[in-house]
CSV table of C-alpha atoms in Angstrom, one decimal:
chain,number,residue,atom,x,y,z
B,1,GLU,CA,-39.3,-39.1,-6.6
B,2,LEU,CA,-41.5,-41.8,-8.1
B,3,LYS,CA,-41.8,-41.7,-11.8
B,4,VAL,CA,-44.3,-43.6,-13.9
B,5,GLU,CA,-43.5,-43.7,-17.6
B,6,GLN,CA,-45.8,-44.9,-20.3
B,7,ASN,CA,-44.9,-45.6,-23.9
B,8,PRO,CA,-45.9,-44.9,-26.4
B,9,LEU,CA,-47.8,-41.7,-25.7
B,10,PHE,CA,-49.7,-41.9,-29.0
B,11,LEU,CA,-50.7,-45.0,-30.8
B,12,SER,CA,-52.5,-45.3,-34.1
B,13,MET,CA,-53.5,-48.8,-34.9
B,14,GLN,CA,-55.5,-50.5,-37.6
B,15,GLU,CA,-58.4,-52.6,-36.7
B,16,GLY,CA,-57.5,-56.2,-36.2
B,17,LYS,CA,-53.9,-55.6,-35.2
B,18,ASN,CA,-52.1,-56.3,-31.9
B,19,TYR,CA,-50.1,-53.9,-29.8
B,20,THR,CA,-48.7,-53.5,-26.3
B,21,ILE,CA,-48.5,-50.4,-24.1
B,22,TYR,CA,-45.7,-50.3,-21.5
B,23,CYS,CA,-45.7,-48.8,-18.1
B,24,ASN,CA,-42.4,-48.5,-16.2
B,25,TYR,CA,-42.2,-47.2,-12.7
B,26,SER,CA,-39.2,-46.2,-10.6
B,27,THR,CA,-40.0,-47.5,-7.1
B,28,THR,CA,-41.1,-50.6,-5.4
B,29,SER,CA,-44.9,-51.1,-5.5
B,30,ASP,CA,-47.1,-54.2,-5.6
B,31,ARG,CA,-50.2,-52.4,-6.7
B,32,LEU,CA,-50.7,-51.1,-10.2
B,33,TYR,CA,-53.9,-50.0,-12.0
B,34,TRP,CA,-55.0,-49.5,-15.5
B,35,TYR,CA,-57.7,-47.0,-16.4
B,36,ARG,CA,-59.4,-45.9,-19.6
B,37,GLN,CA,-60.6,-42.4,-20.2
B,38,ASP,CA,-62.8,-41.3,-23.1
B,39,PRO,CA,-62.7,-37.6,-24.1
B,40,GLY,CA,-64.4,-35.4,-21.6
B,41,LYS,CA,-65.1,-38.3,-19.3
B,42,SER,CA,-63.9,-39.7,-16.0
B,43,LEU,CA,-61.6,-42.7,-15.4
B,44,GLU,CA,-62.9,-46.1,-15.9
B,45,SER,CA,-61.2,-48.9,-14.0
B,46,LEU,CA,-59.9,-51.7,-16.2
B,47,PHE,CA,-57.5,-53.7,-14.1
B,48,VAL,CA,-56.2,-53.9,-10.6
B,49,LEU,CA,-52.9,-55.8,-10.4
B,50,LEU,CA,-51.9,-56.6,-6.8
B,51,SER,CA,-49.0,-59.0,-7.0
B,52,ASN,CA,-46.0,-59.9,-9.0
B,53,GLY,CA,-46.9,-62.1,-11.9
B,54,ALA,CA,-50.5,-61.0,-11.9
B,55,VAL,CA,-52.2,-61.3,-15.3
B,56,LYS,CA,-55.8,-60.2,-15.9
B,57,GLN,CA,-57.8,-60.3,-19.1
B,58,GLU,CA,-61.0,-58.7,-20.1
B,59,GLY,CA,-62.1,-59.0,-23.7
B,60,ARG,CA,-59.4,-57.8,-26.1
B,61,LEU,CA,-57.3,-56.3,-23.2
B,62,MET,CA,-54.8,-58.2,-21.1
B,63,ALA,CA,-52.7,-56.6,-18.4
B,64,SER,CA,-49.7,-58.1,-16.5
B,65,LEU,CA,-47.4,-57.0,-13.7
B,66,ASP,CA,-43.7,-57.7,-13.1
B,67,THR,CA,-42.8,-56.0,-9.9
B,68,LYS,CA,-39.1,-57.1,-10.1
B,69,ALA,CA,-38.7,-55.4,-13.4
B,70,ARG,CA,-41.1,-52.6,-12.3
B,71,LEU,CA,-43.0,-53.1,-15.5
B,72,SER,CA,-46.6,-53.5,-16.4
B,73,THR,CA,-48.0,-54.1,-19.9
B,74,LEU,CA,-51.4,-53.7,-21.4
B,75,HIS,CA,-51.8,-55.9,-24.5
B,76,ILE,CA,-54.4,-55.2,-27.1
B,77,THR,CA,-55.5,-58.1,-29.3
B,78,ALA,CA,-57.3,-57.6,-32.6
B,79,ALA,CA,-58.1,-53.9,-31.9
B,80,VAL,CA,-61.5,-52.5,-32.7
B,81,HIS,CA,-62.6,-48.9,-33.1
B,82,ASP,CA,-64.4,-49.0,-29.7
B,83,LEU,CA,-61.0,-49.3,-28.0
B,84,SER,CA,-60.1,-45.8,-29.0
B,85,ALA,CA,-59.4,-43.9,-25.8
B,86,THR,CA,-56.6,-42.7,-23.5
B,87,TYR,CA,-55.2,-45.4,-21.3
B,88,PHE,CA,-53.5,-44.6,-18.0
B,89,CYS,CA,-51.4,-46.8,-15.7
B,90,ALA,CA,-51.1,-45.7,-12.1
B,91,VAL,CA,-48.9,-46.9,-9.2
B,92,ASP,CA,-50.3,-47.0,-5.7
B,93,LEU,CA,-48.0,-45.4,-3.1
B,94,ARG,CA,-48.6,-46.5,0.5
B,95,SER,CA,-52.2,-47.5,-0.3
B,96,GLN,CA,-53.3,-44.1,1.0
B,97,GLY,CA,-55.0,-42.8,-2.1
B,98,ASN,CA,-51.8,-41.5,-3.5
B,99,LEU,CA,-51.9,-42.8,-7.1
B,100,ILE,CA,-49.1,-41.7,-9.3
B,101,PHE,CA,-50.3,-41.7,-12.9
B,102,GLY,CA,-48.4,-42.0,-16.2
B,103,LYS,CA,-49.0,-39.4,-18.8
B,104,GLY,CA,-51.4,-41.7,-20.7
B,105,THR,CA,-51.4,-43.4,-24.0
B,106,LYS,CA,-53.8,-42.0,-26.6
B,107,LEU,CA,-55.0,-44.9,-28.7
B,108,SER,CA,-56.7,-44.4,-32.0
B,109,VAL,CA,-58.0,-47.5,-33.8
B,110,LYS,CA,-58.7,-46.9,-37.5
B,111,PRO,CA,-60.7,-49.1,-39.8
H,1,LYS,CA,-74.5,-50.2,-5.7
H,2,ALA,CA,-74.4,-46.5,-6.5
H,3,GLY,CA,-71.1,-45.2,-7.7
H,4,VAL,CA,-69.1,-42.1,-6.7
H,5,THR,CA,-71.1,-38.9,-7.0
H,6,GLN,CA,-69.5,-35.6,-7.7
H,7,THR,CA,-71.3,-32.3,-7.7
H,8,PRO,CA,-71.5,-30.0,-9.5
H,9,ARG,CA,-70.5,-31.4,-12.9
H,10,TYR,CA,-69.5,-28.0,-14.3
H,11,LEU,CA,-68.5,-24.7,-12.7
H,12,ILE,CA,-67.4,-21.4,-14.0
H,13,LYS,CA,-65.8,-19.0,-11.5
H,14,THR,CA,-64.0,-15.7,-11.7
H,15,ARG,CA,-60.4,-15.2,-10.6
H,16,GLY,CA,-60.1,-14.5,-6.9
H,17,GLN,CA,-63.3,-16.3,-6.0
H,18,GLN,CA,-63.4,-19.5,-4.0
H,19,VAL,CA,-65.1,-22.8,-4.9
H,20,THR,CA,-66.3,-25.9,-3.0
H,21,LEU,CA,-66.6,-29.3,-4.7
H,22,SER,CA,-68.4,-32.3,-3.3
H,23,CYS,CA,-67.8,-36.0,-3.5
H,24,SER,CA,-70.0,-38.8,-2.1
H,25,PRO,CA,-68.1,-42.1,-2.1
H,26,ILE,CA,-69.5,-45.6,-2.7
H,27,SER,CA,-71.5,-46.7,0.3
H,28,GLY,CA,-69.2,-48.4,2.8
H,29,HIS,CA,-66.0,-46.8,1.4
H,30,ARG,CA,-64.2,-44.7,4.0
H,31,SER,CA,-61.3,-43.4,1.8
H,32,VAL,CA,-61.8,-40.5,-0.5
H,33,SER,CA,-58.9,-39.1,-2.6
H,34,TRP,CA,-58.9,-36.1,-4.9
H,35,TYR,CA,-57.0,-35.5,-8.2
H,36,GLN,CA,-56.5,-32.6,-10.6
H,37,GLN,CA,-56.3,-33.3,-14.3
H,38,THR,CA,-55.0,-30.7,-16.7
H,39,PRO,CA,-53.6,-31.1,-20.2
H,40,GLY,CA,-50.2,-29.9,-19.2
H,41,GLN,CA,-49.6,-31.6,-15.9
H,42,GLY,CA,-51.8,-34.7,-16.3
H,43,LEU,CA,-53.3,-36.3,-13.3
H,44,GLN,CA,-52.0,-35.1,-10.0
H,45,PHE,CA,-52.8,-36.2,-6.5
H,46,LEU,CA,-54.3,-33.5,-4.2
H,47,PHE,CA,-55.1,-35.3,-0.9
H,48,GLU,CA,-56.7,-38.3,0.7
H,49,TYR,CA,-59.1,-38.6,3.6
H,50,PHE,CA,-59.9,-41.6,5.7
H,51,SER,CA,-62.4,-41.6,8.5
H,52,GLU,CA,-62.4,-37.7,8.6
H,53,THR,CA,-58.6,-37.5,8.8
H,54,GLN,CA,-56.3,-36.3,6.0
H,55,ARG,CA,-53.8,-39.1,5.7
H,56,ASN,CA,-51.9,-37.9,2.7
H,57,LYS,CA,-51.3,-34.6,0.8
H,58,GLY,CA,-49.9,-33.9,-2.6
H,59,ASN,CA,-47.7,-30.9,-3.6
H,60,PHE,CA,-50.3,-28.2,-4.0
H,61,PRO,CA,-50.5,-24.8,-2.4
H,62,GLY,CA,-52.5,-24.1,0.8
H,63,ARG,CA,-55.3,-22.6,-1.3
H,64,PHE,CA,-56.4,-26.2,-1.9
H,65,SER,CA,-58.0,-27.8,1.1
H,66,GLY,CA,-60.4,-30.5,1.9
H,67,ARG,CA,-62.4,-32.2,4.6
H,68,GLN,CA,-64.4,-35.3,5.2
H,69,PHE,CA,-67.6,-35.8,7.1
H,70,SER,CA,-68.7,-38.6,9.4
H,71,ASN,CA,-70.7,-40.1,6.5
H,72,SER,CA,-67.5,-40.2,4.4
H,73,ARG,CA,-68.7,-37.5,2.0
H,74,SER,CA,-65.8,-35.2,1.2
H,75,GLU,CA,-65.5,-31.6,0.0
H,76,MET,CA,-62.5,-29.8,-1.4
H,77,ASN,CA,-62.2,-26.1,-1.4
H,78,VAL,CA,-60.0,-23.8,-3.6
H,79,SER,CA,-59.7,-20.2,-2.4
H,80,THR,CA,-58.4,-17.2,-4.4
H,81,LEU,CA,-58.9,-19.0,-7.7
H,82,GLU,CA,-56.3,-18.5,-10.4
H,83,LEU,CA,-56.6,-19.2,-14.1
H,84,GLY,CA,-54.3,-22.2,-13.8
H,85,ASP,CA,-56.8,-23.8,-11.5
H,86,SER,CA,-59.0,-24.6,-14.5
H,87,ALA,CA,-59.1,-28.3,-14.6
H,88,LEU,CA,-61.1,-31.5,-14.2
H,89,TYR,CA,-61.2,-32.4,-10.6
H,90,LEU,CA,-61.8,-36.1,-9.9
H,91,CYS,CA,-62.4,-37.9,-6.7
H,92,ALA,CA,-62.0,-41.5,-6.0
H,93,SER,CA,-63.3,-43.7,-3.3
H,94,SER,CA,-61.6,-46.8,-2.1
H,95,GLY,CA,-62.7,-49.8,0.0
H,96,THR,CA,-60.8,-52.6,1.7
H,97,GLY,CA,-60.5,-56.3,1.2
H,98,ALA,CA,-62.4,-57.6,-1.8
H,99,ASP,CA,-63.5,-54.0,-2.4
H,100,TYR,CA,-60.0,-52.8,-2.9
H,101,GLY,CA,-59.2,-50.4,-5.7
H,102,TYR,CA,-60.1,-46.8,-6.6
H,103,THR,CA,-63.4,-46.0,-8.3
H,104,PHE,CA,-63.6,-42.5,-9.8
H,105,GLY,CA,-66.5,-40.2,-10.0
H,106,SER,CA,-67.6,-38.3,-13.1
H,107,GLY,CA,-65.6,-35.3,-12.1
H,108,THR,CA,-66.2,-31.6,-11.8
H,109,ARG,CA,-65.0,-29.4,-14.7
H,110,LEU,CA,-63.9,-26.1,-13.2
H,111,THR,CA,-63.3,-23.1,-15.5
H,112,VAL,CA,-61.7,-20.0,-14.0
H,113,VAL,CA,-62.2,-16.8,-16.1
């Protein structure tokens, strides 16, 4: 059974600090996604990582994928309050709409 | 380009009733997948449709069913509702090639009382 584990599940940061969220998965996959969810809202796509060594950056967020280690990271640089949300990683099984999600990391950025 | 449209946004139903949710994918996308999100179980895959055919199904009871129409719009149906079916139901549409990836709709919040 495929497992996707995120850590930490809760993260309280101060503005201006850096931190990394980790996503480990238990089976071979070349496709990994990161999503952001605000309370009561849907999932907003942040990054699509489609190959080993892929690195993508958008603003203060940078995601990477190491398929050999079955590990993806989401790095936050100089956090700001607007980044407060829950972040999910998801692994794509068989490219047939079967995304397996981690439990999410609830990020709170405090002044 | 219009996004993924889910209707209705909110729904309150009574135990034992049935409900139908609708999802219109991004124009040109032929794959629609459905997910259930609850505080306890997180995000769980229900099923996926491509060109009117169910290609993949998650581990949910037969009370959960779906279909897809020739215009790629999809519906999911839950019969004999239980309190535990209260959840946010999300659909995602997916394209191919440069359009690859899963775009989620705003969701339908179902409350069963």
